[in-house]
Short mmCIF file of C-alpha atoms and ligand atoms in Angstrom, two decimals:
data_model
loop_
_atom_site.label_atom_id
_atom_site.label_comp_id
_atom_site.label_asym_id
_atom_site.label_seq_id
_atom_site.Cartn_x
_atom_site.Cartn_y
_atom_site.Cartn_z
CA MET A 1008 12.19 20.32 -7.01
CA ARG A 1009 13.15 20.11 -3.35
CA ILE A 1010 10.75 19.65 -0.48
CA ASP A 1011 10.19 22.73 1.63
CA LEU A 1012 10.42 21.08 5.04
CA ASP A 1013 9.16 24.11 6.98
CA ARG A 1014 6.11 24.32 4.78
CA VAL A 1015 5.17 20.68 4.82
CA ARG A 1016 5.58 20.55 8.60
CA ALA A 1017 3.51 23.69 9.09
CA GLU A 1018 0.87 22.02 6.95
CA THR A 1019 0.93 18.85 9.09
CA PRO A 1020 -0.81 19.60 12.37
CA GLY A 1021 0.28 16.32 13.94
CA CYS A 1022 3.94 17.28 13.76
CA ARG A 1023 3.38 19.55 16.71
CA ASN A 1024 2.33 16.69 18.92
CA VAL A 1025 4.28 13.61 18.00
CA VAL A 1026 7.38 12.24 16.36
CA HIS A 1027 5.54 10.24 13.80
CA LEU A 1028 7.63 7.32 12.44
CA ASN A 1029 4.63 5.10 11.72
CA ASN A 1030 3.98 6.23 8.20
CA ALA A 1031 3.70 2.64 7.00
CA GLY A 1032 0.85 2.23 9.50
CA ALA A 1033 -0.94 5.55 8.81
CA SER A 1034 0.74 8.84 7.98
CA LEU A 1035 -0.22 12.13 9.51
CA PRO A 1036 -2.57 13.73 6.98
CA PRO A 1037 -1.78 17.24 5.76
CA GLN A 1038 -4.17 20.15 6.38
CA PRO A 1039 -5.76 20.13 2.90
CA VAL A 1040 -6.83 16.50 3.44
CA LEU A 1041 -8.26 17.35 6.82
CA ASP A 1042 -10.07 20.38 5.45
CA THR A 1043 -11.48 18.45 2.48
CA VAL A 1044 -12.90 15.59 4.61
CA ILE A 1045 -14.29 17.81 7.37
CA GLY A 1046 -15.64 20.27 4.87
CA HIS A 1047 -17.61 17.60 3.09
CA LEU A 1048 -18.96 16.11 6.33
CA ARG A 1049 -20.07 19.59 7.31
CA LEU A 1050 -21.80 20.06 3.94
CA GLU A 1051 -23.57 16.72 4.37
CA ALA A 1052 -24.85 17.84 7.77
CA GLU A 1053 -25.94 21.19 6.40
CA ILE A 1054 -27.72 20.20 3.17
CA GLY A 1055 -28.12 16.42 3.17
CA GLY A 1056 -25.77 13.55 2.18
CA TYR A 1057 -27.18 12.93 -1.29
CA GLU A 1058 -27.46 16.63 -1.98
CA ALA A 1059 -23.87 17.23 -0.85
CA ALA A 1060 -22.66 14.51 -3.21
CA ALA A 1061 -24.59 16.08 -6.09
CA ASP A 1062 -23.19 19.50 -5.17
CA ARG A 1063 -19.59 18.16 -5.24
CA ARG A 1064 -20.07 15.85 -8.20
CA ALA A 1065 -17.40 17.43 -10.34
CA ALA A 1066 -14.83 17.24 -7.51
CA ILE A 1067 -15.71 13.61 -6.75
CA GLU A 1068 -15.26 12.74 -10.44
CA GLY A 1069 -11.99 14.59 -10.37
CA VAL A 1070 -10.63 12.19 -7.77
CA TYR A 1071 -10.51 9.49 -10.46
CA ASP A 1072 -8.47 11.72 -12.72
CA THR A 1073 -6.06 12.56 -9.92
CA ILE A 1074 -5.51 8.94 -8.93
CA ALA A 1075 -5.05 7.99 -12.59
CA ARG A 1076 -2.45 10.72 -12.92
CA LEU A 1077 -0.72 9.54 -9.76
CA ILE A 1078 -0.02 6.08 -11.18
CA GLY A 1079 -0.02 6.78 -14.90
CA ALA A 1080 -3.38 5.13 -15.62
CA ARG A 1081 -6.64 6.18 -17.37
CA ARG A 1082 -9.55 7.28 -15.26
CA LYS A 1083 -11.75 4.39 -16.42
CA GLU A 1084 -9.11 1.99 -15.03
CA ILE A 1085 -9.59 3.28 -11.45
CA ALA A 1086 -11.96 2.04 -8.76
CA VAL A 1087 -12.05 3.58 -5.28
CA ALA A 1088 -12.46 1.18 -2.36
CA GLU A 1089 -12.69 1.28 1.40
CA ASN A 1090 -9.21 -0.15 1.80
CA ALA A 1091 -6.45 -1.81 -0.19
CA THR A 1092 -7.29 -5.31 0.83
CA ARG A 1093 -10.85 -5.08 -0.48
CA ALA A 1094 -9.56 -3.55 -3.68
CA TRP A 1095 -7.05 -6.35 -4.06
CA ASP A 1096 -9.70 -8.98 -3.17
CA MET A 1097 -12.12 -7.71 -5.77
CA ALA A 1098 -9.49 -8.22 -8.43
CA PHE A 1099 -8.10 -11.50 -7.10
CA TYR A 1100 -11.44 -13.21 -6.55
CA ALA A 1101 -12.52 -12.14 -10.08
CA LEU A 1102 -9.72 -14.16 -11.67
CA PRO A 1103 -10.93 -17.29 -13.39
CA LEU A 1104 -8.51 -19.73 -11.70
CA GLU A 1105 -9.04 -23.48 -12.22
CA PRO A 1106 -7.76 -26.66 -10.67
CA GLY A 1107 -4.12 -27.16 -11.46
CA ASP A 1108 -3.40 -23.46 -12.03
CA ARG A 1109 -0.35 -22.04 -10.25
CA ILE A 1110 -0.06 -18.72 -8.41
CA LEU A 1111 3.46 -17.37 -7.92
CA THR A 1112 4.15 -15.01 -5.06
CA ALA A 1113 7.02 -13.55 -3.08
CA THR A 1114 8.63 -14.47 0.23
CA ALA A 1115 7.71 -11.12 1.65
CA GLU A 1116 4.01 -11.40 0.73
CA TYR A 1117 1.43 -9.81 2.96
CA ALA A 1118 -0.75 -12.04 5.16
CA SER A 1119 -4.16 -11.01 3.85
CA ASN A 1120 -3.08 -11.77 0.28
CA VAL A 1121 -1.70 -15.16 1.22
CA ILE A 1122 -4.87 -16.00 3.18
CA ALA A 1123 -6.86 -15.30 0.00
CA PHE A 1124 -4.49 -17.51 -2.04
CA LEU A 1125 -4.92 -20.32 0.44
CA GLN A 1126 -8.71 -19.99 0.42
CA VAL A 1127 -8.83 -20.21 -3.34
CA ALA A 1128 -6.31 -23.07 -3.24
CA ARG A 1129 -8.78 -24.89 -0.98
CA TRP A 1130 -11.86 -24.01 -3.13
CA ARG A 1131 -10.43 -24.61 -6.58
CA GLY A 1132 -7.30 -26.75 -6.20
CA VAL A 1133 -4.79 -24.16 -7.40
CA SER A 1134 -1.30 -24.21 -6.07
CA VAL A 1135 0.49 -21.34 -4.31
CA GLU A 1136 4.25 -21.17 -4.78
CA VAL A 1137 6.79 -18.83 -3.34
CA VAL A 1138 9.48 -17.49 -5.68
CA PRO A 1139 12.84 -17.61 -3.85
CA ASP A 1140 14.73 -14.38 -3.06
CA ASP A 1141 17.99 -13.47 -4.69
CA SER A 1142 21.12 -12.80 -2.60
CA SER A 1143 20.05 -9.21 -1.94
CA GLY A 1144 16.74 -10.42 -0.46
CA GLN A 1145 14.44 -9.20 -3.25
CA LEU A 1146 12.34 -11.57 -5.34
CA SER A 1147 14.69 -13.36 -7.73
CA VAL A 1148 13.63 -12.48 -11.24
CA ASP A 1149 15.69 -15.40 -12.61
CA ALA A 1150 13.99 -17.84 -10.27
CA LEU A 1151 10.61 -16.40 -11.29
CA ARG A 1152 11.45 -16.94 -14.99
CA ALA A 1153 12.58 -20.52 -14.28
CA MET A 1154 9.31 -21.32 -12.50
CA LEU A 1155 7.06 -20.27 -15.36
CA ASP A 1156 5.07 -22.76 -17.38
CA GLU A 1157 1.68 -22.78 -19.04
CA ARG A 1158 -0.06 -23.55 -15.72
CA VAL A 1159 1.11 -20.29 -14.09
CA LYS A 1160 -1.96 -18.03 -14.25
CA LEU A 1161 -1.00 -15.33 -11.81
CA ILE A 1162 2.02 -13.51 -10.48
CA ALA A 1163 0.94 -11.62 -7.32
CA VAL A 1164 3.56 -9.90 -5.20
CA ASN A 1165 3.89 -6.81 -3.10
CA HIS A 1166 6.03 -3.96 -4.27
CA VAL A 1167 7.15 -3.06 -0.78
CA PRO A 1168 6.37 -5.44 2.05
CA THR A 1169 4.67 -4.35 5.21
CA HIS A 1170 7.58 -5.33 7.45
CA ASN A 1171 10.83 -4.21 5.87
CA GLY A 1172 12.44 -1.65 3.61
CA LEU A 1173 12.80 -3.92 0.59
CA VAL A 1174 11.50 -2.65 -2.77
CA ASN A 1175 10.78 -5.61 -5.04
CA PRO A 1176 11.88 -5.24 -8.72
CA ALA A 1177 8.34 -4.58 -9.90
CA ALA A 1178 9.20 -3.52 -13.44
CA GLU A 1179 11.49 -6.54 -14.04
CA ILE A 1180 8.74 -8.78 -12.78
CA GLY A 1181 6.37 -6.99 -15.15
CA LYS A 1182 8.61 -7.71 -18.06
CA VAL A 1183 8.67 -11.41 -17.27
CA ALA A 1184 4.89 -11.46 -16.76
CA ARG A 1185 4.29 -9.74 -20.09
CA GLU A 1186 6.62 -12.04 -22.02
CA ALA A 1187 4.84 -15.04 -20.58
CA GLY A 1188 1.36 -13.53 -20.90
CA VAL A 1189 0.65 -14.13 -17.20
CA THR A 1190 -1.64 -11.80 -15.24
CA TYR A 1191 0.37 -9.60 -12.83
CA LEU A 1192 -1.25 -8.27 -9.65
CA LEU A 1193 0.87 -5.81 -7.72
CA ASP A 1194 0.14 -4.84 -4.13
CA ALA A 1195 1.47 -1.28 -4.05
CA CYS A 1196 0.10 -0.46 -0.62
CA GLN A 1197 3.43 0.61 0.87
CA SER A 1198 4.92 2.13 -2.30
CA VAL A 1199 2.25 4.52 -3.54
CA GLY A 1200 2.89 7.89 -1.98
CA GLN A 1201 6.52 7.34 -1.07
CA MET A 1202 8.03 6.89 -4.57
CA PRO A 1203 6.98 7.23 -8.21
CA VAL A 1204 4.74 4.31 -9.19
CA ASP A 1205 3.75 4.06 -12.84
CA VAL A 1206 1.63 1.18 -14.06
CA ALA A 1207 2.85 1.43 -17.70
CA GLU A 1208 6.46 1.36 -16.61
CA ILE A 1209 5.86 -1.52 -14.20
CA GLY A 1210 3.69 -3.42 -16.61
CA CYS A 1211 1.19 -4.68 -14.10
CA ASP A 1212 -2.35 -5.66 -15.05
CA LEU A 1213 -3.80 -4.94 -11.65
CA LEU A 1214 -2.61 -2.80 -8.80
CA SER A 1215 -4.03 -2.07 -5.31
CA ALA A 1216 -3.09 0.66 -2.88
CA THR A 1217 -4.32 2.26 0.29
CA GLY A 1218 -5.03 5.88 1.17
CA ARG A 1219 -3.78 6.18 4.73
CA LYS A 1220 -0.17 5.05 4.48
CA PHE A 1221 2.48 6.98 2.57
CA LEU A 1222 -0.18 8.72 0.50
CA ARG A 1223 -1.36 10.56 3.66
CA GLY A 1224 -5.03 10.19 2.90
CA PRO A 1225 -7.85 9.43 5.33
CA ARG A 1226 -8.27 6.00 6.88
CA GLY A 1227 -10.85 3.75 5.24
CA THR A 1228 -9.71 4.53 1.66
CA GLY A 1229 -7.96 2.56 -1.04
CA PHE A 1230 -8.04 2.07 -4.77
CA LEU A 1231 -7.70 -0.50 -7.50
CA PHE A 1232 -6.22 -0.16 -10.95
CA VAL A 1233 -7.52 -2.60 -13.61
CA SER A 1234 -5.78 -2.38 -16.93
CA GLU A 1235 -8.15 -1.60 -19.82
CA HIS A 1236 -7.38 -4.87 -21.59
CA LEU A 1237 -8.65 -6.89 -18.61
CA LEU A 1238 -11.55 -4.69 -17.64
CA GLU A 1239 -14.39 -6.37 -19.46
CA ARG A 1240 -12.96 -9.81 -19.03
CA LEU A 1241 -13.00 -9.74 -15.21
CA GLU A 1242 -16.33 -10.29 -13.51
CA PRO A 1243 -16.38 -8.89 -10.00
CA PRO A 1244 -17.25 -11.40 -7.22
CA PHE A 1245 -19.90 -9.05 -5.85
CA LEU A 1246 -22.22 -6.77 -7.78
CA ASP A 1247 -24.83 -4.13 -6.86
CA LEU A 1248 -26.86 -1.47 -8.57
CA HIS A 1249 -23.74 0.76 -8.96
CA SER A 1250 -21.40 -1.83 -10.42
CA ALA A 1251 -24.16 -3.29 -12.60
CA ASN A 1252 -27.46 -2.26 -14.16
CA TRP A 1253 -30.69 -4.25 -13.71
CA THR A 1254 -31.96 -3.93 -17.29
CA ALA A 1255 -34.91 -6.33 -17.40
CA PRO A 1256 -36.60 -8.55 -14.74
CA ASP A 1257 -34.12 -11.38 -15.42
CA GLU A 1258 -31.17 -9.43 -16.82
CA PHE A 1259 -28.38 -7.16 -15.84
CA THR A 1260 -25.30 -5.65 -17.41
CA ILE A 1261 -22.03 -4.90 -15.65
CA ARG A 1262 -20.44 -1.47 -15.93
CA PRO A 1263 -17.66 -1.32 -18.49
CA ASP A 1264 -15.17 0.67 -16.37
CA ALA A 1265 -13.20 -0.27 -13.28
CA ARG A 1266 -16.02 0.97 -11.09
CA ARG A 1267 -17.63 -2.36 -11.70
CA PHE A 1268 -15.42 -3.27 -8.71
CA GLU A 1269 -16.94 -0.60 -6.46
CA SER A 1270 -20.07 -0.63 -4.37
CA TRP A 1271 -22.83 1.95 -4.35
CA GLU A 1272 -22.47 3.18 -0.84
CA SER A 1273 -19.18 4.82 -0.07
CA SER A 1274 -17.94 7.90 1.73
CA PRO A 1275 -17.70 10.95 -0.54
CA ALA A 1276 -15.89 12.84 2.25
CA THR A 1277 -13.03 10.32 2.45
CA LYS A 1278 -13.01 9.83 -1.32
CA LEU A 1279 -12.44 13.55 -1.70
CA GLY A 1280 -9.83 13.37 1.01
CA LEU A 1281 -8.06 10.59 -0.91
CA GLY A 1282 -8.07 12.81 -3.96
CA ALA A 1283 -6.69 15.73 -1.92
CA ALA A 1284 -3.90 13.49 -0.62
CA ALA A 1285 -2.99 12.40 -4.17
CA GLU A 1286 -2.96 16.02 -5.33
CA TYR A 1287 -0.74 17.01 -2.45
CA ALA A 1288 1.74 14.29 -3.29
CA LEU A 1289 1.71 15.16 -6.98
CA ALA A 1290 2.30 18.84 -6.20
CA LEU A 1291 5.39 17.99 -4.10
CA GLY A 1292 6.56 15.51 -6.73
CA LEU A 1293 7.00 11.80 -6.17
CA GLU A 1294 10.64 11.91 -7.22
CA ALA A 1295 11.44 14.53 -4.57
CA ILE A 1296 9.37 12.63 -1.99
CA GLY A 1297 11.18 9.37 -2.78
CA GLU A 1298 14.63 10.97 -2.56
CA ARG A 1299 14.00 12.48 0.81
CA VAL A 1300 12.36 9.37 2.19
CA VAL A 1301 15.28 7.16 1.08
CA ALA A 1302 17.88 9.60 2.49
CA LEU A 1303 16.16 9.76 5.87
CA ALA A 1304 15.68 6.00 6.07
CA GLU A 1305 19.33 5.32 5.15
CA ARG A 1306 20.40 7.78 7.82
CA LEU A 1307 18.23 6.03 10.39
CA ARG A 1308 19.62 2.60 9.39
CA GLU A 1309 23.19 3.87 9.83
CA ARG A 1310 22.39 5.36 13.23
CA LEU A 1311 20.60 2.24 14.45
CA ASP A 1312 23.31 -0.07 13.08
CA ALA A 1313 25.87 1.75 15.16
CA LEU A 1314 24.00 1.15 18.40
CA PRO A 1315 25.08 -1.86 20.47
CA GLY A 1316 22.53 -4.70 20.49
CA VAL A 1317 20.53 -3.24 17.59
CA THR A 1318 20.08 -5.19 14.36
CA VAL A 1319 18.54 -3.75 11.24
CA HIS A 1320 16.68 -6.39 9.22
CA ASP A 1321 15.95 -4.57 5.97
CA ARG A 1322 16.74 -6.33 2.75
CA GLY A 1323 16.84 -5.73 -0.99
CA ALA A 1324 18.98 -4.14 -3.67
CA ARG A 1325 16.81 -1.07 -3.33
CA ARG A 1326 15.37 0.18 -0.02
CA CYS A 1327 12.68 2.63 0.94
CA GLY A 1328 11.22 4.37 3.97
CA ILE A 1329 10.54 1.37 6.15
CA VAL A 1330 13.23 0.47 8.70
CA ALA A 1331 12.80 -2.76 10.62
CA PHE A 1332 14.98 -3.55 13.59
CA SER A 1333 15.31 -5.51 16.79
CA VAL A 1334 17.01 -4.81 20.09
CA ALA A 1335 18.87 -7.71 21.74
CA GLY A 1336 17.11 -8.81 24.90
CA ARG A 1337 14.06 -6.63 24.36
CA GLU A 1338 10.81 -7.74 22.90
CA ALA A 1339 9.67 -5.41 20.08
CA GLY A 1340 6.56 -4.49 22.02
CA GLU A 1341 8.64 -3.13 24.90
CA VAL A 1342 10.61 -0.94 22.49
CA VAL A 1343 7.40 0.33 20.87
CA GLU A 1344 5.99 1.19 24.32
CA ALA A 1345 9.17 2.89 25.52
CA LEU A 1346 9.07 5.03 22.35
CA ALA A 1347 5.36 5.71 22.71
CA ALA A 1348 5.95 6.95 26.25
CA ARG A 1349 8.15 9.66 24.66
CA ARG A 1350 5.66 10.37 21.92
CA VAL A 1351 7.66 8.64 19.22
CA ASN A 1352 5.27 6.58 17.12
CA VAL A 1353 6.48 3.32 15.56
CA SER A 1354 4.85 -0.07 15.30
CA ARG A 1355 5.55 -3.75 15.73
CA ALA A 1356 5.67 -6.26 12.89
CA THR A 1357 5.24 -9.95 13.58
CA ALA A 1358 5.03 -13.24 11.73
CA GLU A 1359 1.26 -12.90 11.46
CA ALA A 1360 1.80 -10.16 8.88
CA ALA A 1361 4.35 -12.00 6.68
CA ARG A 1362 4.82 -15.55 7.82
CA PHE A 1363 6.85 -16.82 4.81
CA ASP A 1364 9.61 -14.31 5.45
CA PHE A 1365 9.59 -14.40 9.27
CA GLU A 1366 9.88 -18.18 9.25
CA ALA A 1367 12.42 -18.35 6.44
CA ARG A 1368 14.70 -15.89 8.24
CA ASN A 1369 13.71 -16.96 11.75
CA LEU A 1370 12.95 -13.38 12.63
CA PRO A 1371 11.80 -12.17 16.03
CA ALA A 1372 8.95 -9.59 16.24
CA LEU A 1373 10.38 -6.40 14.73
CA VAL A 1374 10.16 -2.73 15.51
CA ARG A 1375 9.04 -0.96 12.35
CA ALA A 1376 10.03 2.70 12.05
CA SER A 1377 8.77 4.27 8.88
CA VAL A 1378 9.84 7.71 7.80
CA HIS A 1379 8.17 10.24 5.57
CA TYR A 1380 9.45 13.37 3.90
CA TYR A 1381 8.03 15.57 6.69
CA ASN A 1382 10.19 13.88 9.30
CA THR A 1383 13.44 15.53 10.42
CA GLU A 1384 16.85 14.26 11.35
CA ALA A 1385 16.15 15.52 14.88
CA GLU A 1386 13.20 13.18 14.98
CA LEU A 1387 15.32 10.25 13.94
CA GLU A 1388 17.73 11.20 16.71
CA ALA A 1389 14.82 11.19 19.17
CA LEU A 1390 14.11 7.61 18.26
CA CYS A 1391 17.74 6.58 18.51
CA ARG A 1392 18.17 8.24 21.83
CA VAL A 1393 15.27 6.28 23.35
CA VAL A 1394 16.63 3.06 21.93
CA GLU A 1395 20.13 3.86 23.18
CA ARG A 1396 19.44 5.33 26.58
CA GLY A 1397 15.75 5.24 27.32
CA LEU A 1398 15.63 1.47 27.16
CA ASP A 1399 18.45 1.24 29.66
CA GLY A 1400 16.28 3.06 32.19
CA LEU A 1401 13.57 0.48 31.72
CA ARG A 1402 15.78 -2.51 32.25
C1 PLP B 229 -1.25 -2.37 4.81
C2 PLP B 229 -0.97 -3.33 3.72
C3 PLP B 229 -2.01 -3.93 3.03
C4 PLP B 229 -3.44 -3.74 3.40
O1 PLP B 229 -3.92 -2.42 3.26
P1 PLP B 229 -5.35 -2.06 3.87
O2 PLP B 229 -5.65 -0.69 3.37
O3 PLP B 229 -5.15 -2.11 5.33
O4 PLP B 229 -6.32 -3.07 3.43
C5 PLP B 229 -1.72 -4.77 1.98
N1 PLP B 229 -0.43 -5.02 1.62
C6 PLP B 229 0.62 -4.45 2.26
C7 PLP B 229 1.97 -4.75 1.80
C8 PLP B 229 0.34 -3.62 3.35
O5 PLP B 229 1.40 -3.14 4.04
#
């Protein structure tokens, strides 16, 4: 199945206004997502918020089925959250880590996750250790295997980092984790929506993702997958009357499904929008999406590489839709601004987002261009032209 570019662009209102190469920040949502969210907000205004939720109950429940289908999970293994970080946190802070336990993570790990590791290291005396990269720049599976012992209680890595095109070998890591019986938490924030992601194939116990990035959902959405075998063994760090049931004056029971990690109040409009985004991606096909994203990103890397003074910093044996580069003599922020002035959206990635990797490679702040299937070669050219000529004019 090939992607019908004219159709997907016609269904993406933002394509008329901007060259959007900030899909790792937040993608332009397609029309069905927009219609779903606005439609529900309108219904809330017309008949009442609780009444609108009751009215759309079947559709809201259907969101869990769609997300489960998207990642090859069961509906009871899915919790919807307000973002990926909170989804990840709910799982991470539920893990029964004890003094002396070891957490293994990747060089490219995301700041918010590392901050949580460090907090728990401080509270409970666990150690946080970075698995070295292999020569391609991805997490070294051999090094990971060599670091394992009975004190390793968690392998937590990101599938695709926030700041470069690397795709970590998630399934190989899963194999090692399974063999060792170590809990495996995968941050799939940047991979879900741009490539097929299947929890059974990967072999992770826990997975978090966001709605607004490559999945093209509304902002303020995310989800968590908790494998069935862990579900009733993980006690969420926070509970309320949705995640638990107050059964007697001094008793409560926690829900058996993954929604034990949710809270009562949430936005049905954006939850429905998240479901619409997942349906849209499934209808196009994640294989087809992934192929086009990789092809566009490779094309962009080639073009950028050929420009004098431009260095592409992506790593890994397998690369995806994120293209990180720097321009000699120009701070990343200047490049981002020059592009923004011509309505080309990209963003800036700095050490604050992924300090292990930035320090290890002594990286400057980077320009992050992230392509999606609805982008065109002409749009990539627009970016390259600004970098090539536009910047000259600003010197
Ligand atoms: C964006 C991102 C997150 C955080 O997602 P939110 O929805 O903003 O909480 C986590 N990990 C990675 C790798 C990211 O790029």
